[in-house]
CSV table of C-alpha atoms and ligand atoms in Angstrom, one decimal:
chain,number,residue,atom,x,y,z
K,1,MET,CA,54.8,-17.5,-56.5
K,2,THR,CA,57.4,-16.7,-59.3
K,3,LEU,CA,56.7,-20.0,-61.1
K,4,LEU,CA,52.9,-19.6,-60.9
K,5,TYR,CA,53.2,-16.0,-62.1
K,6,ALA,CA,55.4,-17.0,-65.1
K,7,LEU,CA,53.1,-20.0,-65.9
K,8,ALA,CA,49.9,-17.8,-65.8
K,9,PHE,CA,51.7,-15.2,-67.9
K,10,THR,CA,52.8,-17.7,-70.5
K,11,VAL,CA,49.4,-19.5,-70.7
K,12,LEU,CA,47.6,-16.2,-71.1
K,13,SER,CA,50.1,-14.9,-73.7
K,14,SER,CA,49.8,-18.1,-75.7
K,15,ILE,CA,46.0,-18.0,-75.7
K,16,GLY,CA,46.2,-14.3,-76.8
K,17,PHE,CA,48.5,-15.2,-79.6
K,18,LEU,CA,46.4,-18.1,-80.8
K,19,ILE,CA,43.4,-15.9,-81.0
K,20,PHE,CA,45.4,-13.2,-82.9
K,21,TYR,CA,47.0,-15.8,-85.2
K,22,SER,CA,43.7,-17.5,-86.1
K,23,ARG,CA,42.1,-14.1,-86.7
K,24,ILE,CA,45.0,-13.1,-89.1
K,25,TYR,CA,44.6,-16.4,-90.9
K,26,VAL,CA,40.9,-16.0,-91.4
K,27,VAL,CA,41.2,-12.4,-92.6
K,28,ALA,CA,44.0,-13.4,-95.1
K,29,MET,CA,41.8,-16.2,-96.4
K,30,GLU,CA,38.8,-14.0,-96.7
K,31,ASN,CA,40.7,-11.4,-98.7
K,32,LEU,CA,42.1,-14.0,-101.0
K,33,ASP,CA,38.6,-15.5,-101.5
K,34,ASP,CA,37.2,-12.0,-102.4
K,35,GLU,CA,40.0,-11.6,-104.9
K,36,LEU,CA,39.3,-15.0,-106.5
K,37,ARG,CA,35.5,-14.2,-106.7
K,38,ALA,CA,36.2,-10.8,-108.3
K,39,GLU,CA,38.5,-12.5,-110.9
K,40,VAL,CA,35.7,-15.1,-111.7
K,41,GLN,CA,33.3,-12.2,-112.1
K,42,LYS,CA,35.7,-10.5,-114.5
K,43,TYR,CA,36.0,-13.7,-116.7
K,44,ALA,CA,32.2,-14.2,-116.7
K,45,SER,CA,31.8,-10.7,-118.2
K,46,LEU,CA,34.6,-11.4,-120.7
K,47,LEU,CA,32.9,-14.6,-121.9
K,48,GLU,CA,29.7,-12.7,-122.3
K,49,ASN,CA,31.3,-9.9,-124.3
K,50,SER,CA,34.1,-11.5,-126.2
K,51,GLY,CA,33.2,-15.2,-126.2
K,52,ILE,CA,35.7,-18.1,-125.8
K,53,LYS,CA,38.3,-16.2,-127.8
K,54,GLY,CA,38.4,-13.4,-125.3
K,55,ILE,CA,38.8,-16.0,-122.5
K,56,ARG,CA,41.7,-17.7,-124.4
K,57,ALA,CA,43.5,-14.4,-124.9
K,58,ALA,CA,43.1,-13.5,-121.3
K,59,ILE,CA,44.3,-16.9,-119.9
K,60,VAL,CA,47.3,-17.1,-122.3
K,61,ASN,CA,48.3,-13.5,-121.4
K,62,GLU,CA,47.5,-13.9,-117.8
K,63,GLY,CA,50.1,-11.7,-116.1
K,64,LYS,CA,48.8,-12.2,-112.6
K,65,PHE,CA,51.2,-15.0,-112.1
K,66,GLU,CA,54.7,-14.3,-113.3
K,67,ASP,CA,55.9,-17.7,-112.0
K,68,PRO,CA,53.6,-20.7,-112.9
K,69,LYS,CA,54.2,-21.9,-109.4
K,70,ASP,CA,52.3,-18.9,-108.1
K,71,GLY,CA,49.0,-20.2,-109.4
K,72,PHE,CA,47.0,-21.2,-112.5
K,73,TYR,CA,43.9,-20.5,-114.6
K,74,ARG,CA,42.0,-23.1,-116.6
K,75,LEU,CA,38.7,-23.3,-118.5
K,76,LEU,CA,36.9,-26.6,-118.1
K,77,ASP,CA,33.9,-28.1,-119.9
K,78,LEU,CA,31.2,-29.9,-118.0
K,79,GLU,CA,33.1,-33.3,-118.1
K,80,GLY,CA,36.0,-31.6,-116.4
K,81,ASN,CA,38.3,-31.6,-119.5
K,82,THR,CA,40.7,-28.7,-119.6
K,83,LEU,CA,40.0,-26.5,-122.7
K,84,ILE,CA,42.4,-23.6,-122.1
K,85,SER,CA,45.0,-23.2,-119.3
K,86,THR,CA,48.1,-21.5,-118.1
K,87,LYS,CA,51.2,-23.8,-117.5
K,88,MET,CA,49.9,-26.6,-115.4
K,89,SER,CA,53.0,-28.8,-114.9
K,90,TRP,CA,53.4,-27.8,-111.2
K,91,TRP,CA,49.6,-28.1,-110.6
K,92,GLN,CA,49.1,-31.5,-112.3
K,93,THR,CA,48.1,-33.3,-109.1
K,94,ILE,CA,45.5,-30.7,-108.4
K,95,ALA,CA,44.2,-31.1,-112.0
K,96,ASP,CA,43.6,-34.7,-111.2
K,97,GLN,CA,41.3,-34.0,-108.4
K,98,HIS,CA,38.2,-33.8,-110.5
K,99,ALA,CA,37.1,-30.5,-108.9
K,100,MET,CA,34.5,-30.1,-111.7
K,101,ALA,CA,32.7,-33.3,-110.8
K,102,THR,CA,32.5,-32.2,-107.2
K,103,LEU,CA,31.1,-28.9,-108.2
K,104,LEU,CA,28.4,-30.4,-110.4
K,105,LYS,CA,27.5,-32.9,-107.7
K,106,SER,CA,27.1,-30.2,-105.1
K,107,GLY,CA,24.9,-28.2,-107.4
K,108,LEU,CA,26.7,-24.9,-106.5
K,109,THR,CA,27.8,-22.3,-109.0
K,110,SER,CA,31.2,-21.9,-107.3
K,111,GLU,CA,33.3,-23.6,-104.7
K,112,ILE,CA,36.4,-22.5,-102.9
K,113,GLN,CA,38.8,-25.1,-101.4
K,114,THR,CA,42.3,-25.3,-100.0
K,115,LEU,CA,44.1,-28.0,-101.8
K,116,SER,CA,47.6,-29.5,-101.4
K,117,VAL,CA,50.1,-30.2,-104.2
K,118,LYS,CA,50.9,-33.9,-103.8
K,119,GLY,CA,54.5,-34.5,-102.8
K,120,GLN,CA,55.2,-30.7,-102.3
K,121,ASN,CA,54.9,-28.7,-99.2
K,122,ASP,CA,52.7,-26.3,-101.1
K,123,ARG,CA,49.0,-25.4,-100.7
K,124,THR,CA,46.7,-23.5,-103.0
K,125,ARG,CA,43.4,-21.7,-102.5
K,126,THR,CA,41.3,-22.8,-105.5
K,127,ILE,CA,38.0,-21.5,-106.8
K,128,THR,CA,36.0,-23.5,-109.3
K,129,ALA,CA,33.0,-21.5,-110.7
K,130,MET,CA,30.5,-21.8,-113.5
K,131,LEU,CA,31.1,-19.1,-116.1
K,132,SER,CA,28.1,-20.1,-118.3
K,133,PRO,CA,26.0,-23.3,-118.5
K,134,GLU,CA,28.8,-24.9,-120.7
K,135,TYR,CA,32.0,-23.7,-119.1
K,136,ALA,CA,33.6,-23.5,-115.8
K,137,LEU,CA,36.7,-21.5,-114.7
K,138,GLN,CA,39.2,-22.8,-112.1
K,139,ILE,CA,41.7,-20.4,-110.6
K,140,GLY,CA,44.3,-21.5,-108.1
K,141,GLU,CA,46.5,-19.2,-106.1
K,142,SER,CA,49.5,-20.5,-104.1
K,143,LEU,CA,49.3,-20.0,-100.3
K,144,ARG,CA,53.1,-19.9,-100.2
K,145,GLU,CA,53.1,-16.1,-99.5
K,146,VAL,CA,50.4,-16.3,-96.9
K,147,ASP,CA,52.1,-19.3,-95.2
K,148,ALA,CA,55.4,-17.5,-95.2
K,149,TYR,CA,53.8,-14.4,-93.7
K,150,LEU,CA,52.1,-16.5,-91.0
K,151,ASP,CA,55.4,-18.4,-90.4
K,152,ILE,CA,57.1,-15.1,-89.7
K,153,PHE,CA,54.5,-14.4,-87.1
K,154,LEU,CA,54.9,-17.8,-85.5
K,155,LYS,CA,58.6,-17.5,-85.3
K,156,LEU,CA,58.4,-13.9,-84.0
K,157,PHE,CA,55.9,-15.0,-81.3
K,158,SER,CA,58.0,-18.0,-80.2
K,159,VAL,CA,61.0,-15.7,-79.7
K,160,LEU,CA,58.8,-13.1,-78.0
K,161,LEU,CA,57.1,-15.7,-75.8
K,162,THR,CA,60.5,-17.1,-74.7
K,163,CYS,CA,61.8,-13.6,-73.9
K,164,LEU,CA,58.6,-12.6,-72.1
K,165,THR,CA,58.5,-15.8,-70.1
K,166,VAL,CA,62.1,-15.2,-68.9
K,167,ALA,CA,61.3,-11.5,-68.2
K,168,SER,CA,58.0,-12.5,-66.4
K,169,MET,CA,59.9,-15.0,-64.2
K,170,PHE,CA,62.4,-12.3,-63.3
K,171,ILE,CA,59.7,-9.7,-62.7
K,172,GLY,CA,57.7,-12.3,-60.7
K,173,TRP,CA,60.8,-13.1,-58.6
K,174,LEU,CA,61.3,-9.4,-58.0
K,175,LEU,CA,57.7,-8.9,-57.0
K,176,ALA,CA,57.7,-11.9,-54.7
K,177,LYS,CA,60.9,-10.8,-53.1
K,178,TRP,CA,59.4,-7.3,-52.7
K,179,ALA,CA,56.1,-8.6,-51.3
K,180,THR,CA,57.7,-11.0,-48.9
K,181,SER,CA,60.6,-8.8,-47.7
K,182,ASP,CA,58.1,-7.2,-45.2
K,183,MET,CA,56.9,-10.7,-44.2
K,184,GLN,CA,60.5,-11.6,-43.6
K,185,GLU,CA,60.7,-8.6,-41.2
K,186,VAL,CA,57.7,-10.0,-39.3
K,187,THR,CA,59.2,-13.5,-39.2
K,188,SER,CA,62.6,-12.3,-38.0
K,189,THR,CA,60.9,-10.1,-35.3
K,190,ALA,CA,59.0,-13.1,-34.1
K,191,GLU,CA,62.2,-15.2,-34.0
K,192,GLU,CA,64.0,-12.5,-32.0
K,193,ILE,CA,61.1,-12.3,-29.5
K,194,SER,CA,61.0,-16.0,-29.1
K,195,LYS,CA,64.7,-15.7,-28.0
K,196,GLY,CA,63.6,-13.2,-25.3
K,197,ILE,CA,64.1,-9.8,-26.9
K,198,TYR,CA,60.7,-8.5,-26.0
K,199,ASN,CA,61.2,-4.9,-26.9
K,200,ARG,CA,61.8,-5.7,-30.6
K,201,ARG,CA,59.1,-4.4,-33.0
K,202,VAL,CA,58.3,-4.8,-36.7
K,203,GLN,CA,59.6,-1.9,-38.8
K,204,VAL,CA,56.5,-1.1,-40.8
K,205,THR,CA,57.4,0.2,-44.3
K,206,GLY,CA,53.9,0.8,-45.6
K,207,ARG,CA,54.8,-0.7,-49.0
K,208,LEU,CA,51.9,-3.2,-49.0
K,209,LYS,CA,48.8,-2.2,-47.1
K,210,GLU,CA,48.0,-5.8,-46.0
K,211,ILE,CA,51.5,-6.4,-44.6
K,212,GLU,CA,51.5,-3.0,-43.0
K,213,ARG,CA,48.3,-4.0,-41.2
K,214,LEU,CA,49.8,-7.3,-40.2
K,215,GLY,CA,52.9,-5.5,-38.9
K,216,THR,CA,50.9,-2.9,-37.0
K,217,THR,CA,48.6,-5.5,-35.4
K,218,PHE,CA,51.6,-7.6,-34.5
K,219,ASN,CA,53.3,-4.6,-32.9
K,220,ARG,CA,50.1,-3.8,-31.0
K,221,MET,CA,49.8,-7.4,-29.8
K,222,LEU,CA,53.5,-7.2,-28.6
K,223,ASP,CA,52.8,-3.9,-26.8
K,224,ARG,CA,49.9,-5.6,-25.0
K,225,ILE,CA,51.9,-8.7,-24.1
K,226,GLN,CA,54.8,-6.6,-22.9
K,227,ALA,CA,52.4,-4.4,-20.8
K,228,LEU,CA,50.8,-7.6,-19.4
K,229,LEU,CA,54.2,-9.0,-18.5
K,230,LYS,CA,55.1,-5.8,-16.8
K,231,THR,CA,51.9,-5.8,-14.8
K,232,MET,CA,52.4,-9.5,-13.9
K,233,LYS,CA,56.0,-8.7,-12.8
K,234,GLU,CA,54.7,-5.7,-10.7
K,235,ILE,CA,52.0,-7.9,-9.1
K,236,ASN,CA,54.6,-10.5,-8.3
K,237,ASP,CA,57.0,-7.9,-6.9
K,238,ASN,CA,54.1,-6.4,-4.8
K,239,ILE,CA,53.0,-9.8,-3.5
K,240,ALA,CA,56.6,-10.6,-2.6
K,241,HIS,CA,57.0,-7.2,-1.0
K,242,ASP,CA,53.7,-7.2,0.9
K,243,LEU,CA,54.2,-10.8,2.1
K,244,ARG,CA,57.8,-10.2,3.1
K,245,SER,CA,57.2,-7.3,5.4
K,246,PRO,CA,54.7,-9.0,7.8
K,247,LEU,CA,56.6,-12.3,7.6
K,248,ALA,CA,59.9,-10.4,8.5
K,249,ARG,CA,58.1,-8.7,11.4
K,250,ILE,CA,56.7,-12.0,12.7
K,251,ARG,CA,60.2,-13.6,12.5
K,252,GLY,CA,61.9,-10.6,14.1
K,253,ILE,CA,59.6,-10.5,17.1
K,254,ALA,CA,59.9,-14.3,17.5
K,255,GLU,CA,63.7,-14.1,17.3
K,256,MET,CA,63.8,-11.3,19.8
K,257,HIS,CA,61.8,-13.3,22.3
K,258,LEU,CA,63.9,-16.4,21.8
K,259,LEU,CA,67.2,-14.5,22.3
K,260,LYS,CA,66.3,-12.9,25.6
K,261,GLU,CA,64.6,-14.2,28.7
K,262,SER,CA,61.0,-13.0,28.4
K,263,SER,CA,58.1,-13.0,30.7
K,264,VAL,CA,54.8,-14.7,30.0
K,265,GLU,CA,53.3,-11.2,29.5
K,266,ASN,CA,55.9,-10.6,26.7
K,267,TYR,CA,55.1,-13.9,25.1
K,268,LYS,CA,51.4,-13.1,25.1
K,269,GLU,CA,52.2,-9.8,23.5
K,270,MET,CA,54.2,-11.6,20.8
K,271,ALA,CA,51.4,-14.0,20.2
K,272,ALA,CA,48.9,-11.1,19.8
K,273,SER,CA,51.1,-9.3,17.3
K,274,THR,CA,51.7,-12.5,15.4
K,275,VAL,CA,47.9,-13.1,15.2
K,276,GLU,CA,47.5,-9.5,14.0
K,277,GLU,CA,50.1,-9.8,11.3
K,278,CYS,CA,48.7,-13.2,10.2
K,279,ASP,CA,45.2,-11.6,10.0
K,280,VAL,CA,46.7,-9.0,7.5
K,281,LEU,CA,48.2,-11.7,5.4
K,282,ILE,CA,45.0,-13.9,5.5
K,283,GLU,CA,43.0,-10.8,4.6
K,284,MET,CA,45.3,-10.0,1.7
K,285,VAL,CA,45.2,-13.6,0.3
K,286,ASN,CA,41.4,-13.7,0.7
K,287,THR,CA,40.9,-10.4,-1.1
K,288,MET,CA,43.2,-11.6,-3.9
K,289,LEU,CA,41.1,-14.8,-4.2
K,290,ASP,CA,37.8,-12.7,-4.1
K,291,ILE,CA,39.1,-10.5,-6.9
K,292,THR,CA,40.2,-13.4,-9.1
K,293,GLU,CA,36.8,-15.2,-8.5
K,294,ALA,CA,34.8,-12.1,-9.4
K,295,GLU,CA,36.9,-11.5,-12.5
K,296,ALA,CA,36.6,-15.1,-13.6
K,297,GLY,CA,32.8,-15.1,-13.0
K,298,VAL,CA,33.1,-18.0,-10.6
K,299,ASN,CA,30.2,-18.3,-8.1
K,300,SER,CA,28.1,-16.0,-10.3
K,301,SER,CA,26.3,-13.6,-8.0
K,302,GLN,CA,23.0,-14.6,-6.3
K,303,HIS,CA,20.8,-11.5,-6.8
K,304,GLU,CA,18.0,-10.5,-4.4
K,305,THR,CA,15.9,-7.4,-3.8
K,306,ILE,CA,17.9,-5.2,-1.4
K,307,GLU,CA,16.8,-2.0,0.5
K,308,LEU,CA,19.8,0.1,-0.6
K,309,THR,CA,19.1,3.1,1.7
K,310,GLU,CA,19.1,0.7,4.7
K,311,LEU,CA,22.3,-1.0,3.5
K,312,ILE,CA,24.2,2.4,3.2
K,313,ILE,CA,22.9,3.6,6.6
K,314,ASP,CA,24.2,0.4,8.2
K,315,ALA,CA,27.6,0.8,6.5
K,316,CYS,CA,27.8,4.5,7.6
K,317,GLU,CA,27.0,3.5,11.2
K,318,LEU,CA,29.8,1.0,11.1
K,319,PHE,CA,32.3,3.7,10.1
K,320,ARG,CA,30.8,6.5,12.3
K,321,PRO,CA,33.2,5.8,15.2
K,322,LEU,CA,36.2,6.0,12.9
K,323,ALA,CA,34.9,9.2,11.3
K,324,GLN,CA,34.3,10.7,14.7
K,325,SER,CA,37.8,9.9,15.8
K,326,LYS,CA,39.0,12.2,13.0
K,327,ASN,CA,36.2,14.7,13.5
K,328,ILE,CA,35.0,13.9,10.0
K,329,ASP,CA,31.4,14.9,9.2
K,330,LEU,CA,29.9,11.7,7.7
K,331,ARG,CA,26.8,12.8,5.9
K,332,THR,CA,24.2,11.0,3.9
K,333,ASN,CA,21.7,12.2,1.3
K,334,LEU,CA,19.4,9.2,0.7
K,335,PRO,CA,15.8,8.7,-0.3
K,336,ALA,CA,13.5,7.2,2.3
K,337,SER,CA,13.5,4.0,0.4
K,338,LEU,CA,15.3,2.7,-2.7
K,339,SER,CA,15.4,-0.9,-3.7
K,340,ILE,CA,17.9,-2.6,-6.0
K,341,ASN,CA,18.2,-6.1,-7.3
K,342,SER,CA,21.8,-7.1,-6.5
K,343,ASN,CA,24.1,-9.2,-4.5
K,344,ARG,CA,24.1,-8.1,-0.8
K,345,LYS,CA,27.5,-9.3,0.2
K,346,LYS,CA,29.2,-7.7,-2.8
K,347,LEU,CA,27.3,-4.4,-2.5
K,348,GLN,CA,28.3,-4.2,1.2
K,349,ARG,CA,32.0,-4.8,0.4
K,350,ILE,CA,31.9,-2.2,-2.3
K,351,VAL,CA,30.3,0.5,-0.2
K,352,THR,CA,32.4,-0.2,2.9
K,353,ASN,CA,35.6,-0.2,0.9
K,354,LEU,CA,34.8,3.2,-0.6
K,355,LEU,CA,33.7,4.6,2.8
K,356,GLU,CA,36.8,3.3,4.4
K,357,ASN,CA,39.1,4.9,1.8
K,358,ALA,CA,37.1,8.2,2.0
K,359,ILE,CA,37.7,8.4,5.7
K,360,LYS,CA,41.2,7.1,5.6
K,361,TYR,CA,42.4,9.6,2.9
K,362,SER,CA,40.7,12.6,4.5
K,363,PRO,CA,42.5,14.7,7.1
K,364,GLU,CA,40.7,15.7,10.3
K,365,ASP,CA,37.7,18.0,10.2
K,366,LYS,CA,36.7,17.2,6.6
K,367,THR,CA,33.5,15.9,5.2
K,368,VAL,CA,32.5,12.6,3.6
K,369,ALA,CA,29.1,12.4,1.9
K,370,VAL,CA,27.2,9.4,0.6
K,371,SER,CA,24.3,9.9,-1.7
K,372,THR,CA,22.1,7.8,-4.0
K,373,SER,CA,19.8,8.7,-6.9
K,374,ALA,CA,17.6,6.7,-9.4
K,375,GLU,CA,17.2,8.1,-12.9
K,376,ASN,CA,16.5,6.6,-16.4
K,377,GLY,CA,16.5,3.1,-15.0
K,378,GLU,CA,19.9,3.5,-13.4
K,379,ILE,CA,20.8,3.7,-9.7
K,380,THR,CA,23.8,5.9,-8.8
K,381,ILE,CA,25.7,5.7,-5.6
K,382,GLU,CA,28.2,8.5,-4.9
K,383,VAL,CA,30.9,8.5,-2.1
K,384,GLU,CA,32.5,12.0,-2.0
K,385,ASP,CA,35.2,13.3,0.3
K,386,SER,CA,37.1,16.5,0.6
K,387,GLY,CA,40.3,14.7,1.5
K,388,CYS,CA,43.8,14.5,-0.1
K,389,GLY,CA,42.6,13.8,-3.6
K,390,ILE,CA,44.5,11.8,-6.2
K,391,SER,CA,47.1,13.2,-8.6
K,392,GLU,CA,46.5,13.1,-12.4
K,393,LYS,CA,49.5,10.7,-12.7
K,394,ASP,CA,48.0,8.2,-10.2
K,395,LEU,CA,44.4,8.4,-11.3
K,396,PRO,CA,44.5,6.0,-14.2
K,397,HIS,CA,46.2,3.3,-12.0
K,398,ILE,CA,44.3,3.3,-8.7
K,399,PHE,CA,42.1,0.3,-9.8
K,400,GLU,CA,45.1,-1.8,-10.5
K,401,ARG,CA,46.1,-4.6,-8.0
K,402,PHE,CA,48.6,-3.5,-5.4
K,403,TYR,CA,48.7,0.1,-6.7
K,404,ARG,CA,49.2,2.6,-3.9
K,405,CYS,CA,49.8,6.3,-4.4
K,406,ASP,CA,53.2,7.3,-2.9
K,407,ARG,CA,51.9,9.4,-0.1
K,408,SER,CA,49.4,6.7,1.0
K,409,ARG,CA,52.2,4.3,1.9
K,410,ARG,CA,52.5,5.5,5.5
K,411,LEU,CA,48.8,4.7,6.0
K,412,GLY,CA,47.7,1.1,6.3
K,413,GLY,CA,46.5,-1.0,3.4
K,414,VAL,CA,47.9,-3.2,0.6
K,415,GLY,CA,46.4,-1.6,-2.5
K,416,LEU,CA,43.7,-4.2,-3.2
K,417,GLY,CA,40.6,-2.3,-2.0
K,418,LEU,CA,39.8,-0.5,-5.2
K,419,SER,CA,40.6,-3.6,-7.4
K,420,LEU,CA,38.0,-5.4,-5.4
K,421,VAL,CA,35.5,-2.6,-5.8
K,422,LYS,CA,36.0,-2.7,-9.5
K,423,ALA,CA,35.9,-6.5,-9.9
K,424,TYR,CA,32.8,-6.8,-7.7
K,425,THR,CA,31.0,-3.8,-9.3
K,426,GLU,CA,31.5,-5.3,-12.8
K,427,SER,CA,30.5,-8.8,-11.6
K,428,ILE,CA,27.1,-7.4,-10.6
K,429,ASN,CA,26.7,-5.5,-13.9
K,430,GLY,CA,27.7,-2.1,-12.7
K,431,SER,CA,30.5,0.3,-13.4
K,432,VAL,CA,32.7,2.5,-11.2
K,433,HIS,CA,34.0,6.0,-12.1
K,434,VAL,CA,36.2,8.4,-10.3
K,435,LYS,CA,36.7,12.2,-10.3
K,436,SER,CA,39.4,13.6,-8.2
K,437,THR,CA,41.3,16.9,-7.7
K,438,PHE,CA,44.7,16.7,-5.9
K,439,ASN,CA,44.5,18.2,-2.4
K,440,GLN,CA,40.8,18.9,-2.8
K,441,GLY,CA,39.0,15.6,-2.7
K,442,SER,CA,37.6,12.7,-4.6
K,443,CYS,CA,34.2,11.4,-5.8
K,444,PHE,CA,33.7,7.7,-6.5
K,445,THR,CA,30.5,7.0,-8.5
K,446,LEU,CA,28.9,3.6,-8.9
K,447,ILE,CA,26.2,3.1,-11.6
K,448,PHE,CA,23.9,0.0,-11.6
K,449,LYS,CA,21.1,-1.0,-13.9
K,450,ARG,CA,17.9,-1.0,-11.8
B,1,ADP,P1,44.7,0.9,-0.2
B,1,ADP,O1,44.8,-0.3,0.5
B,1,ADP,O2,46.1,1.6,-0.4
B,1,ADP,O3,43.7,1.9,0.3
B,1,ADP,P2,43.1,0.9,-2.6
B,1,ADP,O4,43.1,0.0,-3.7
B,1,ADP,O5,41.8,1.0,-1.8
B,1,ADP,O6,44.3,0.5,-1.7
B,1,ADP,O7,43.4,2.3,-3.1
B,1,ADP,C1,44.5,2.5,-4.0
B,1,ADP,C2,45.1,3.9,-3.8
B,1,ADP,O8,44.2,4.9,-4.3
B,1,ADP,C3,45.4,4.2,-2.4
B,1,ADP,O9,46.7,3.9,-2.1
B,1,ADP,C4,45.2,5.8,-2.4
B,1,ADP,O10,46.4,6.4,-2.7
B,1,ADP,C5,44.2,6.0,-3.5
B,1,ADP,N1,42.9,6.3,-3.0
B,1,ADP,C6,41.8,5.5,-2.9
B,1,ADP,N2,40.7,6.1,-2.4
B,1,ADP,C7,41.1,7.4,-2.2
B,1,ADP,C8,40.4,8.5,-1.8
B,1,ADP,N3,39.1,8.5,-1.4
B,1,ADP,N4,41.1,9.7,-1.7
B,1,ADP,C9,42.4,9.8,-2.1
B,1,ADP,N5,43.1,8.7,-2.5
B,1,ADP,C10,42.5,7.5,-2.6
């Protein structure tokens, strides 16, 4: 990054300088050419007013060039012979270049060229111009001053470019270090997490927006992974716990009967309770499998037209004896007929689970009401009870696997009923919602598309 930055900076600076340098060169040349043209103009007027004598006096006294090496003036005839001139010893090689012939051949009245003095490292800007039909004037001005001036620029720029390249490398290095220091933080966090320190998070500095976003997203991902790990651990603990208790009970009863002489009646009792415990375990494992299947979308539901009112009445009849045993008033508020396109088996399990909970978590003499309604293309099923209710702390968790509110522990159940309700409802394109007030009652609402 540092090298690329320095390279880009150097290339751009060099291009910038080249443009600047060539512009200065062109402007210097244009100024010089304008001066030379003005000088020719002056001599043409002189020839007109004072004749060849005036020209001679002007060239001989020419004060423009204190040093003959600074430039020259000379009057030429049409053959290119020098009639009058300043000291030409330094410019002899230029004089030999037959500029006059070139001018006449080209048919122009004046021509400006840059010529080199043979054998010297010296250049001259030369104008050859017709003063009258018989005479031409040639003025040469050394480019030594211009070259020296441009040379200073060249040297200055070389030094400047070197300093700037070094400075840009340093600045680039600082910038790269600054930009990647936050990345370094993300990398070191990832390394620590890979070593098992799961609660480590990226310290977001907010210096660079992109890296801040990366850090925040990374932290959010870590939070989610940590929450998932926690849930998985809880599920594992719960499975272990819920499997251990019935297994320990089965083992305990069997051991007890082995240690003492038991009658056939006692053995029958043992067998019956073992079957009961095994049924609980089988039920639990089956429910787990049902939830997993529904969540994974395996065996996608077979839908059919179902008479919902009939299905709910059947379910209520199933639970009526249980409700009566607690003197619970099990009421229904259903239309005479309401059909829904859904999966019968799943809908039955959903309704019976909610009914079972409503009766289970209601003390004696309370009310459980089931109602349905159809509005705006949606069918709503409500199972409402005036039972123990769910605390605010527990409410967000009741649909989680194996979650049981503390005070329900003494009642039967493994905490999978509502997880199954949620998984089944969502697998048949519905949603489940709950409203509950602690010690007053709960209302579970199922919403399905018609
Ligand atoms: P469980 O086997 O414990 O009934 P569920 O998944 O069906 O498991 O329910 C999870 C928890 O939600 C229960 O332990 C209970 O505390 C609470 N719960 C469910 N339904 C009701 C209800 N109708 N009234 C009060 N609490 C309820």
